[in-house]
Coordinates of C-alpha atoms and ligand atoms in Angstrom, one line a residue:
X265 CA 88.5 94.0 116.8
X266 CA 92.0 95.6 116.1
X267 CA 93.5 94.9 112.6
X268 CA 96.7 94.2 114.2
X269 CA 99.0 91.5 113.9
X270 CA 102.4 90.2 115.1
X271 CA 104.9 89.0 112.4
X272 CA 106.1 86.6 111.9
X273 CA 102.1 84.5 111.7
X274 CA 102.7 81.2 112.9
X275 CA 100.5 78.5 110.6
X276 CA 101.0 74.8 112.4
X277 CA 99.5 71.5 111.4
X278 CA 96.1 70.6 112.4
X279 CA 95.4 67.0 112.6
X280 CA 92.8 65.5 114.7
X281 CA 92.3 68.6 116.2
X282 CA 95.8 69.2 117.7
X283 CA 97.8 71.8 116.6
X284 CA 101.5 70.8 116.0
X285 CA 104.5 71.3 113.9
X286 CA 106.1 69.1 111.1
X287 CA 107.1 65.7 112.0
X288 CA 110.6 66.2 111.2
X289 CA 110.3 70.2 112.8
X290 CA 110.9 71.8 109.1
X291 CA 109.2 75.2 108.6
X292 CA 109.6 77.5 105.6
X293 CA 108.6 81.6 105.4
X294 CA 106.4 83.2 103.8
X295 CA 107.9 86.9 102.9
X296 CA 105.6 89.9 102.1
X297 CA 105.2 90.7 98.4
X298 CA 105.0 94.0 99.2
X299 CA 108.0 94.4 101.6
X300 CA 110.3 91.5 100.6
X301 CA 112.7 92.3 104.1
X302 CA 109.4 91.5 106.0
X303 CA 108.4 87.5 106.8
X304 CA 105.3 87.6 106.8
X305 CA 104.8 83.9 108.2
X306 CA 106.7 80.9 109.1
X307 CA 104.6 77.7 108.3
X308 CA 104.9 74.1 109.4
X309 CA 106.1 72.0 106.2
X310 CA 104.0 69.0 106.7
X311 CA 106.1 65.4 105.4
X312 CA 104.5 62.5 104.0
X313 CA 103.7 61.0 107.4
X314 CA 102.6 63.9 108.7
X315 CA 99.9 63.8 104.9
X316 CA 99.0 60.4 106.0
X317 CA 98.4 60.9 109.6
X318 CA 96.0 64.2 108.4
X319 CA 94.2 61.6 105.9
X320 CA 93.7 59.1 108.1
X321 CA 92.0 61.2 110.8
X322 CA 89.5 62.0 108.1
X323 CA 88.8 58.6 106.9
X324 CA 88.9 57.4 110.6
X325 CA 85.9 60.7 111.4
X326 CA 84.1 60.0 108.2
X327 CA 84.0 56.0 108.6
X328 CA 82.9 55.7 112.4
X329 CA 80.7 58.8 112.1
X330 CA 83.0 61.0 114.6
X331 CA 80.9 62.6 116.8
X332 CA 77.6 62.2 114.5
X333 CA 79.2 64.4 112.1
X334 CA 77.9 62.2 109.1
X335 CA 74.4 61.9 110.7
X336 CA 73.7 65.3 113.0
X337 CA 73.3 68.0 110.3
X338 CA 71.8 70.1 112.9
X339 CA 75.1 70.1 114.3
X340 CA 77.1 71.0 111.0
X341 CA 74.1 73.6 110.5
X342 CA 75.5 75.3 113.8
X343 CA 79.5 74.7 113.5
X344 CA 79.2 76.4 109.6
X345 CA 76.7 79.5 111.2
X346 CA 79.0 80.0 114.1
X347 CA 81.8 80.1 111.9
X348 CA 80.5 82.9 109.8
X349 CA 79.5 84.4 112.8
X350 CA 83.7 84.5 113.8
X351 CA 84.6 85.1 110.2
X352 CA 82.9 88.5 110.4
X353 CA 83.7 89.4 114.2
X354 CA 87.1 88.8 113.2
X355 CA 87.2 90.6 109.8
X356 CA 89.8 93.5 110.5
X357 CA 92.2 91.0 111.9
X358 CA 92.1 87.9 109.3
X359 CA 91.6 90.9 106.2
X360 CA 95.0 91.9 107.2
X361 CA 96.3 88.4 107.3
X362 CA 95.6 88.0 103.9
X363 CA 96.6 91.4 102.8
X364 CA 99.7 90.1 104.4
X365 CA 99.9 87.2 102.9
X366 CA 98.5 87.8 99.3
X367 CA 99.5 91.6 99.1
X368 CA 95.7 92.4 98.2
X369 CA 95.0 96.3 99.3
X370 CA 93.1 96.4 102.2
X371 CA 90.0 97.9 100.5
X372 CA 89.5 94.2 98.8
X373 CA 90.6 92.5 101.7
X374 CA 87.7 93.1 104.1
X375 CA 84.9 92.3 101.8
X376 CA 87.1 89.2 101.2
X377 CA 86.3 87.9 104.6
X378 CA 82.4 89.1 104.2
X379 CA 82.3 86.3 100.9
X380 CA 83.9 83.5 102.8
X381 CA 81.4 84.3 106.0
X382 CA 78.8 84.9 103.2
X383 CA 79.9 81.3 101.5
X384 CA 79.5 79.7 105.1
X385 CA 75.8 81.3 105.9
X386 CA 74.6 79.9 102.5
X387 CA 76.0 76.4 102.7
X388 CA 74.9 76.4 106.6
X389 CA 71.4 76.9 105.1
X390 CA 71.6 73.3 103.3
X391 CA 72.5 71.1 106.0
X392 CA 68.8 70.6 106.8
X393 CA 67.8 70.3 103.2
X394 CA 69.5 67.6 101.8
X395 CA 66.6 66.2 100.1
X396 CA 66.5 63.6 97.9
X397 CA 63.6 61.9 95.5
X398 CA 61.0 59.3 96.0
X399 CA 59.2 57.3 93.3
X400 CA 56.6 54.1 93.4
X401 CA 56.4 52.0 90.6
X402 CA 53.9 50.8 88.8
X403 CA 54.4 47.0 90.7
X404 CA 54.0 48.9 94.0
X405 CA 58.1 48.9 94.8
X406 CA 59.7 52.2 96.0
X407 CA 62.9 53.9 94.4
X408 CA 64.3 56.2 96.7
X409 CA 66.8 58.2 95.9
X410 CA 69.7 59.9 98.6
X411 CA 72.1 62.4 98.7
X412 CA 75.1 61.0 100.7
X413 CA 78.2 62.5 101.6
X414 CA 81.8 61.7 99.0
X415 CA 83.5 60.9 101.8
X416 CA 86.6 61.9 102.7
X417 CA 88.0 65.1 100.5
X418 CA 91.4 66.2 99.7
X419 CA 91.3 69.7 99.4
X420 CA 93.7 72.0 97.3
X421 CA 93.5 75.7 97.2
X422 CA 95.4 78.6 94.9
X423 CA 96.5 82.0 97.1
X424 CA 94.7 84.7 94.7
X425 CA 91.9 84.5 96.8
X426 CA 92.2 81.7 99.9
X427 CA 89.5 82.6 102.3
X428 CA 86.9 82.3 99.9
X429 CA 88.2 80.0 97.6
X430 CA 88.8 77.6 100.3
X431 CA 85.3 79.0 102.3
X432 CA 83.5 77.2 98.3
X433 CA 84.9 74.2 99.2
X434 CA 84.9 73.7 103.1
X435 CA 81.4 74.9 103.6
X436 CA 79.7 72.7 100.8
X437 CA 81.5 69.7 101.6
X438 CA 81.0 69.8 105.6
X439 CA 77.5 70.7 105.0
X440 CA 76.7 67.5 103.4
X441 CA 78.5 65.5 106.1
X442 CA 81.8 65.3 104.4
X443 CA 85.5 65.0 106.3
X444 CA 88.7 66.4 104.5
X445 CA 92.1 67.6 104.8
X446 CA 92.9 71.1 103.6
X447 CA 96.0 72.0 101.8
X448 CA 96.1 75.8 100.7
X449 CA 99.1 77.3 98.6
X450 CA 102.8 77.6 99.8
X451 CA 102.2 81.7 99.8
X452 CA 99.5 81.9 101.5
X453 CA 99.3 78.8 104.6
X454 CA 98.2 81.2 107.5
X455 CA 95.3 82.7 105.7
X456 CA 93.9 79.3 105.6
X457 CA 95.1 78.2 108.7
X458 CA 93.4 80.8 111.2
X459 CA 90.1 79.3 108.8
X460 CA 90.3 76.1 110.0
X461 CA 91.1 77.2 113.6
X462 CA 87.9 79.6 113.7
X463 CA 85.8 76.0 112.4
X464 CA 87.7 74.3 115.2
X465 CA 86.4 77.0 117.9
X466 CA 82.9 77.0 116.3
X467 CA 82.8 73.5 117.4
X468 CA 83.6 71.1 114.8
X469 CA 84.8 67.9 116.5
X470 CA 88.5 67.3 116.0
X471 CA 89.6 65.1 112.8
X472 CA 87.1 66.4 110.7
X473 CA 88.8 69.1 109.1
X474 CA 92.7 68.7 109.1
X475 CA 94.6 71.1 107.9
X476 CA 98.6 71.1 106.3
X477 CA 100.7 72.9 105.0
X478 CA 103.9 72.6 102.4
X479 CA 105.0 72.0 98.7
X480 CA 102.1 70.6 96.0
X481 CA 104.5 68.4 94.6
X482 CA 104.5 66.6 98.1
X483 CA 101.2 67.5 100.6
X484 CA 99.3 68.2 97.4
X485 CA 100.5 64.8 95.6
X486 CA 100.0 62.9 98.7
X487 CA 96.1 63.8 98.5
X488 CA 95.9 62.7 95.2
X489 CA 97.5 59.7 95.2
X490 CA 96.4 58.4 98.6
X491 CA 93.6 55.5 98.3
X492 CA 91.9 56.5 101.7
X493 CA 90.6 59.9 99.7
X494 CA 87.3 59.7 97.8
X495 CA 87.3 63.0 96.1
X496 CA 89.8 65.8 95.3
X497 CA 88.7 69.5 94.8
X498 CA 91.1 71.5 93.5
X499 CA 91.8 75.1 92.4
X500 CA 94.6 76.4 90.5
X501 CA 96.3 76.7 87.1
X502 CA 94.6 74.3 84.0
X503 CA 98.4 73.1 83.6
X504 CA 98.4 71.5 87.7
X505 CA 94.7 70.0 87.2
X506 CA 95.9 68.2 84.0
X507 CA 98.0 66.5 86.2
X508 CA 95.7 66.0 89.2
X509 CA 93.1 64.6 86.9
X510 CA 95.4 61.7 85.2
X511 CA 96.8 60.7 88.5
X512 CA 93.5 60.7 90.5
X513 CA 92.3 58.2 87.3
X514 CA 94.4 55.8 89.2
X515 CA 91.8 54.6 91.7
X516 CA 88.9 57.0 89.7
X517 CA 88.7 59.6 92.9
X518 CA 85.5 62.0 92.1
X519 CA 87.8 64.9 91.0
X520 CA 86.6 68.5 90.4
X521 CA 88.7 71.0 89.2
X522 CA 88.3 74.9 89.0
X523 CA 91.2 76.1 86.6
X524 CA 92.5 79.2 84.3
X525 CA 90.7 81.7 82.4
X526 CA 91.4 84.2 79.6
X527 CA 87.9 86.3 79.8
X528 CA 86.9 88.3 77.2
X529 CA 85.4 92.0 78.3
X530 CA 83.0 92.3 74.8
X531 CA 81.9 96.2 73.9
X532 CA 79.4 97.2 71.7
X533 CA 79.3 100.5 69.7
X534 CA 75.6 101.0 71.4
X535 CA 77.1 100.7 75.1
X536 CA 77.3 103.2 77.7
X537 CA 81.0 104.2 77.8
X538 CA 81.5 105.1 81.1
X539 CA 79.5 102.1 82.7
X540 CA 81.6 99.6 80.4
X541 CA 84.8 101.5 81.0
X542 CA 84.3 101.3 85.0
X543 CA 83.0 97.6 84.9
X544 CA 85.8 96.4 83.0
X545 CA 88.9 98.2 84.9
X546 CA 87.4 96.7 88.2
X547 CA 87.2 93.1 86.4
X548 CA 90.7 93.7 85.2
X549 CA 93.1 95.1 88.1
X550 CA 91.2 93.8 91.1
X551 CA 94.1 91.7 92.8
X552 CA 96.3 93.3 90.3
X553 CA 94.8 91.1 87.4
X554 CA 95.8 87.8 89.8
X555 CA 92.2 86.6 89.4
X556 CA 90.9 83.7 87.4
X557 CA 87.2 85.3 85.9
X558 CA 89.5 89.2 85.4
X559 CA 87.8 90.5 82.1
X560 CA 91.5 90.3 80.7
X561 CA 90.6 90.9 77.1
X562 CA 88.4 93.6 75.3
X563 CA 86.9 92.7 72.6
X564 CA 85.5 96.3 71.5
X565 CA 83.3 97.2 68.5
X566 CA 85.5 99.6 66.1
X567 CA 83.6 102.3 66.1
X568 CA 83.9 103.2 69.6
X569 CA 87.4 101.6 70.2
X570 CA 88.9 105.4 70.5
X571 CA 86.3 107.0 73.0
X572 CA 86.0 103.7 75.0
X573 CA 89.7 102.9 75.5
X574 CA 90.6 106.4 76.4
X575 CA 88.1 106.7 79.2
X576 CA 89.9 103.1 80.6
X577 CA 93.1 104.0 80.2
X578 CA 92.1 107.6 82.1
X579 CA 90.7 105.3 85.1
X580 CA 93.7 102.7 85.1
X581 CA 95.9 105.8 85.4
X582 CA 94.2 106.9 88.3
X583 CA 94.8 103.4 90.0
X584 CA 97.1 104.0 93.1
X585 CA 99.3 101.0 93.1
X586 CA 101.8 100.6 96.6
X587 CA 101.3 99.1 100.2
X588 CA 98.1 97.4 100.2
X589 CA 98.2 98.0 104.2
X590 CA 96.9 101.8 103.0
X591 CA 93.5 103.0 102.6
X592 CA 94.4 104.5 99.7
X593 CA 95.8 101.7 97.6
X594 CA 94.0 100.5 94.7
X595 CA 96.3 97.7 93.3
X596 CA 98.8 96.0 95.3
X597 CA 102.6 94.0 93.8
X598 CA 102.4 90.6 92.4
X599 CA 102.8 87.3 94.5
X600 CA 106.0 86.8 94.2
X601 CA 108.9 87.2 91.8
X602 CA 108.5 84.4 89.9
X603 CA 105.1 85.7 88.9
X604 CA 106.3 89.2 88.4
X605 CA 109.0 87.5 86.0
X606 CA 106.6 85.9 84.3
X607 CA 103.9 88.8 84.2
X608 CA 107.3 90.8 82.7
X609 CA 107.3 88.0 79.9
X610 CA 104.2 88.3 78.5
X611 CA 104.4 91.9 78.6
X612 CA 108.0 91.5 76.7
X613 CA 105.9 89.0 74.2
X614 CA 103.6 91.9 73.6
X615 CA 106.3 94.2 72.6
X616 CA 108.1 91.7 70.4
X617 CA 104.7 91.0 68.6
X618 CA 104.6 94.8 68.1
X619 CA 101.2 95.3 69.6
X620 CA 101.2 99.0 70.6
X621 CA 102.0 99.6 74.2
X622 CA 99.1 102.3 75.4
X623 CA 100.2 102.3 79.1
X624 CA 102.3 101.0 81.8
X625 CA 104.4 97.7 80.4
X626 CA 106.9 97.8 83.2
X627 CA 108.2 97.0 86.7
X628 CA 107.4 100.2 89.0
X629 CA 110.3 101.8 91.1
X630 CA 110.8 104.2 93.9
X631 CA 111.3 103.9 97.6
X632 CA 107.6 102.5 97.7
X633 CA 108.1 99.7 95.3
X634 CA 111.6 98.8 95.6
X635 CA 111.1 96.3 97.9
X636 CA 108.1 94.6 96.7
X637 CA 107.2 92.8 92.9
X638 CA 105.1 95.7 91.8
X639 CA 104.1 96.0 88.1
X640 CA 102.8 99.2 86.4
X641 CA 98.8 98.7 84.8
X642 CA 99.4 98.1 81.4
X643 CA 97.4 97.9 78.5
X644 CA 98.0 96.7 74.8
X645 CA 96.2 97.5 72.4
X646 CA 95.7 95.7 68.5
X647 CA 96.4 92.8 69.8
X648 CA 96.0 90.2 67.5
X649 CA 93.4 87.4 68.6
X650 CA 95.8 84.6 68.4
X651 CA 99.4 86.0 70.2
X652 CA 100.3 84.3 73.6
X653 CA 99.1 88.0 75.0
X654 CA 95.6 87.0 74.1
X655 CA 95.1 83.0 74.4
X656 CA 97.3 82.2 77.3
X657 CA 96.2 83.7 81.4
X658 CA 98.8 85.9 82.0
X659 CA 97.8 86.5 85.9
X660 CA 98.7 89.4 86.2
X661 CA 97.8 93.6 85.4
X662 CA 97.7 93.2 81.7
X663 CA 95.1 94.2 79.5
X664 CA 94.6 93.1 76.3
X665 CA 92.2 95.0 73.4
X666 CA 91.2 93.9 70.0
X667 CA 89.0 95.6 67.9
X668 CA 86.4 94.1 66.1
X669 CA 83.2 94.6 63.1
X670 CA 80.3 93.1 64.0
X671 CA 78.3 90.5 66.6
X672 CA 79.6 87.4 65.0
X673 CA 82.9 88.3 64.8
X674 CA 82.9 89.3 68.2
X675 CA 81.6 85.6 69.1
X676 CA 84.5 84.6 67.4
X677 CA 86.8 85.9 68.8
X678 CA 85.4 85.4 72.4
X679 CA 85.1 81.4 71.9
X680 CA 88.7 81.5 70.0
X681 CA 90.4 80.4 73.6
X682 CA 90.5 76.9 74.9
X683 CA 90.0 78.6 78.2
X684 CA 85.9 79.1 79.4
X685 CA 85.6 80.8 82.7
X686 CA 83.5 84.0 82.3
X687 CA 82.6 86.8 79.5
X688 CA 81.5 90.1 80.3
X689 CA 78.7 91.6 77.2
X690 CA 78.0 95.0 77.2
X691 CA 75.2 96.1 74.7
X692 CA 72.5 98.5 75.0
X693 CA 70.3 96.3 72.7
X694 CA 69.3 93.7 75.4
X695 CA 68.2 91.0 72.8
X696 CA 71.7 91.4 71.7
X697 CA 73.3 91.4 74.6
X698 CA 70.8 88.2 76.0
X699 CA 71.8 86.3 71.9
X700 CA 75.4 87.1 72.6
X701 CA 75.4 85.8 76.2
X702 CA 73.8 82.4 74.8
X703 CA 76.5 81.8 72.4
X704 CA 79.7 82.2 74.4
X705 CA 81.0 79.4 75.5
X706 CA 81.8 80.9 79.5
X707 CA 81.2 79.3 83.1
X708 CA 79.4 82.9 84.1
X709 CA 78.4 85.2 81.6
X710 CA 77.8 89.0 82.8
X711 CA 75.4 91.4 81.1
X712 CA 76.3 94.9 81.8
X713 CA 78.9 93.7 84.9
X714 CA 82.1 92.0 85.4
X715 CA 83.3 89.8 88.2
X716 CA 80.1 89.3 90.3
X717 CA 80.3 86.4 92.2
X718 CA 77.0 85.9 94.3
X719 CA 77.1 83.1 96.2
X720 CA 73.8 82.0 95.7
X721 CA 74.8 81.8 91.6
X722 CA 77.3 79.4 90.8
X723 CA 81.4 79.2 89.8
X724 CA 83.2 77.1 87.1
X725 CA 84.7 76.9 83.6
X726 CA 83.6 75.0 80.5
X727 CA 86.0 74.0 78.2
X728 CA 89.8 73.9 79.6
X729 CA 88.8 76.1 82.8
X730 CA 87.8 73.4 84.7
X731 CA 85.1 70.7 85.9
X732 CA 82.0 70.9 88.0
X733 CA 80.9 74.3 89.4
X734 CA 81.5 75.7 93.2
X735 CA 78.8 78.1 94.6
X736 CA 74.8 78.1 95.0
X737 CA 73.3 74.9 94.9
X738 CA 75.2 73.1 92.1
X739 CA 78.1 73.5 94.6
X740 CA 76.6 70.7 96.9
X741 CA 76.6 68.4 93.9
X742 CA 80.5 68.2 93.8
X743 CA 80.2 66.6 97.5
X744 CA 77.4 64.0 97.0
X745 CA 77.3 60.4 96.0
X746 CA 73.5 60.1 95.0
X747 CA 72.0 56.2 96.1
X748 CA 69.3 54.6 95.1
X749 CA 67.3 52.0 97.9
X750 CA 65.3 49.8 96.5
X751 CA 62.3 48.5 98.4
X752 CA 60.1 45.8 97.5
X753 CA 56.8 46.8 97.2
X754 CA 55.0 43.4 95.7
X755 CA 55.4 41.2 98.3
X756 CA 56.2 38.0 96.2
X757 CA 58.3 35.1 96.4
X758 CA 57.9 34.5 92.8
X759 CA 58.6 38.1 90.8
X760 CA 58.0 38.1 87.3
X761 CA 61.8 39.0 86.6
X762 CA 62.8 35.7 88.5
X763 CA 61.3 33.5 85.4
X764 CA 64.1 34.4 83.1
X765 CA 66.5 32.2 85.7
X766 CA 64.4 30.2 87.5
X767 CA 61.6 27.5 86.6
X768 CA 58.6 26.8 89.1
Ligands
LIG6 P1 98.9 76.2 91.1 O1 100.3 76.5 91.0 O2 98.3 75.2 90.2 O3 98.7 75.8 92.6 C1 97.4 75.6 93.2 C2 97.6 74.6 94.4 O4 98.0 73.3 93.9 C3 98.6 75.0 95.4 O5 98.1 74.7 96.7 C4 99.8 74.2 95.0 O6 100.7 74.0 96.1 C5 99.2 72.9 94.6 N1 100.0 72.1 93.7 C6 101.0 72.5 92.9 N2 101.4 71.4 92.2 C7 100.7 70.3 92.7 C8 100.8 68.9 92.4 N3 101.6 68.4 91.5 N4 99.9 68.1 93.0 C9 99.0 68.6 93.9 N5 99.0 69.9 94.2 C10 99.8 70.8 93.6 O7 98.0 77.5 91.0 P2 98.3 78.9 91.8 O8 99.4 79.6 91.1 O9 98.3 78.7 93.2 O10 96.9 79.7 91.4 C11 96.7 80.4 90.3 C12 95.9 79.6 89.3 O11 94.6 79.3 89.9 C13 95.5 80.4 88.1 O12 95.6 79.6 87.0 C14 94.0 80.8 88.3 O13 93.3 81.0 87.2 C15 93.6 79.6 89.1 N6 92.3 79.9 89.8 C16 91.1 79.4 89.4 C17 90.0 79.7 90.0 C18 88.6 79.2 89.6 O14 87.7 79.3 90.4 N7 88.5 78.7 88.4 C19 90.0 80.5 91.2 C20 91.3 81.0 91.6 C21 92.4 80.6 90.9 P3 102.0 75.0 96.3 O15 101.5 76.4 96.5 O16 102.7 74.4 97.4 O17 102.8 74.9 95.0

């Protein structure tokens, strides 16, 4: 299949299986970071009613068992396969979308689509296996114990990575039987949009995934606040799930929540140089740094601090950053120009701190940038362990190094965040590597890698990076209510426990 497309992408509403546009006919654009003249898509902007009408054909699916969706996992087993199946037919096509969209270089874009198919095969795997456990007591009764479906899930996704993040939360949830409505970030609607219209020609009946688009503080909100949602899963920054998780307290939704990171990238003097240096400038720059689990911090031992960083700062040089269309790009502009400003910030933060500026620490311009929000690789160096460049995400192409002596004051300094998403250790001692693994305090911890994600492993944050974890099979578990039947197994009319009430 070609990788063309025809701009503007059109992203409309899909509730209850029809496509439409906004109640009210609003639309808004979505221009491309890279080309800022170019609009990339023009986007339904979904009102309240239009929220509520989404939600409603989701509780209306999940409560009368729509088509046997709650019931026929056989079915779900074939609408999540099939979907894969499109999700990798159409790969050139929908990896442009999002290269569109997001302004990720090609070269990342295609095995984008390959995870969210990947994501889809796993999860189509459980539908049949939703066991649960079985117990006889010693008085002859039966505990049983189910697996059923939340319910009905309000879904909110970030635009760093919206195939696959929103593949970890689609796929899990349908394959236990759940319904939900989809919302995806204002930057990025048709990306998610030509998803749900792929599940829709796999054969998913209509109303159980509804899709709409427009602002958080409205669509988003709405699937918060709304009593006919069981569960919310969300993605995004630690600052927006603070938010979603005191308002979803209202009516105590299930609430999961997969949130910020500021990863540290820890090198020993014993490592291998060039296999640290390669791992951590791919965990750093891919999606220009606009990734949650990016190894933004190194935390090297001192004595190899020189030989180390100089080999990094050699490879990030060699990053070809421009039109993420080309082959040839490595690193493609930031989202949008309020995350360029802000990426500007930090980096203006890091200067005023006086941490010494080793490469980059600037907007990029010529006739290949001058349209777009493009930012130069940069890397800091002696950075001091508790500056805003080191504690807070910066999301976005900045690296930041501090030196340090020894193992426990590398631990240290790898716990001293309040974020906990992943760690990279690099060691050639493997006991040390496998005791320094154990004590950070990380969602994922590498050993000698950064930013694997396999889908059979799993995805989340301790501490202030999130709740619950996506992925594998602990991923089902954010899409289950677990029930226990009861069965009487003693056949009497008078049970010993019925004494403490009643007198024969
Ligand atoms: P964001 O600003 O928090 O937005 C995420 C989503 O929430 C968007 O769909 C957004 O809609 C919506 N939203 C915003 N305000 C809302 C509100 N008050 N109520 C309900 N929904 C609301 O985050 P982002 O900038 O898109 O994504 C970047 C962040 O995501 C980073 O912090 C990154 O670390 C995190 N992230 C985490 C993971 C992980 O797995 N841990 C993965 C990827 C990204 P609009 O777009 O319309 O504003």
């Amino acid at each position: 299949m070609s990788a063309e497309v025809s701009l503007p992408l059109q992203a409309r509403l899909i509730i209850n299986g029809e496509e439409t546009g906004a109640s009210n006919g609003r639309q808004f654009a979505r221009e491309n970071p890279a080309n800022t003249s170019e609009t990339v898509t023009v986007a339904a902007e979904a009102t309240l009613d239009d929220v509520r009408a989404a939600i409603d054909a989701a509780r209306e699916a999940f409560d009368s068992n729509k088509a046997n969706w709650v019931s026929d996992y056989k079915l779900r087993e074939r609408v999540l396969y099939t979907t894969a199946q499109l999700l990798r037919a159409q790969t050139p096509r929908l990896a442009k979308v999002v290269s569109l969209e997001v302004g990720m270089p090609m070269r990342q874009a295609i095995p984008h689509i390959g995870a969210a198919a990947g994501v889809f095969e796993f999860y189509a795997g459980y539908c049949s296996k939703l066991y649960g456990e079985s117990l006889f007591l010693p008085n002859g009764s039966l505990i049983t114990l189910i697996k059923e479906p939340v319910g009905v899930v309000g879904m909110i996704t970030p635009w760093n990575f919206p195939l696959t993040q929103t593949a970890r939360k689609v796929a899990p949830a349908l394959a236990v039987g759940c319904t939900l409505v989809a919302k995806p970030a204002s930057y990025t609607p048709a990306s998610t949009y030509e998803l749900v219209k792929l599940l829709h020609e796999a054969g998913l009946p209509p109303g159980i995934v509804n899709y709409i688009s427009g602002p958080g503080s409205v669509v988003g909100n709405e699937l918060v606040e709304n009593p006919k949602i069981d569960k919310v899963s969300f993605t995004g920054e630690t600052t927006t799930g603070k938010q979603i998780l005191q308002k979803a307290s209202q009516d105590l939704k299930r609430v999961s929540l997969e949130l910020g990171g500021k990863n540290p990238f820890i090198a020993f003097a014993d490592v291998d140089i060039e296999a640290a240096a390669r791992s951590l400038v791919f965990g750093m720059y891919r999606n220009a740094g606009q990734a949650c689990g990016s190894t933004s911090r190194l935390l090297v031992q001192k004595e190899i601090h020189d030989t180390l960083l100089s080999r990094v700062v050699e490879l990030t040089q060699a990053l070809r950053v421009g039109n993420p269309a080309s082959e040839e790009t490595d690193m493609g502009p930031m989202i949008s120009q309020s995350q360029e400003k802000t990426v500007l910030e930090y980096i203006k933060s890091g200067l005023d701190s006086g941490f010494k500026l080793v490469i980059g620490g600037h907007k990029l311009s010529g006739p290949e940038y001058d349209n777009g929000y493009f930012v130069a690789p940069t890397i800091f160096d002696e950075v001091d362990n508790s500056s805003k460049l080191a504690q807070e995400e910066i999301f976005g192409p900045v690296l930041a190094v501090t030196s340090f002596t020894d193992e426990a004051e590398a631990i240290r300094l790898a716990n001293d965040v309040t974020y906990g998403l992943t760690a990279a250790v690099w060691s050639g001692d493997p006991a040390r590597a496998l005791r320094v693994a154990r004590q950070v305090r990380a969602g994922t911890v590498w050993v000698w890698d950064a930013y694997t994600q396999p889908v059979e492993g799993i995805w989340g944050g301790y501490k202030q990076s999130g709740m619950g974890r996506e992925l594998g099979p602990y991923g089902i578990d954010d899409f289950v209510e677990i029930k226990q039947i009861y069965t009487d197994g003693t056949g009497l009319t008078m049970k010993p426990a019925y004494r403490q009430v009643i007198r024969e």
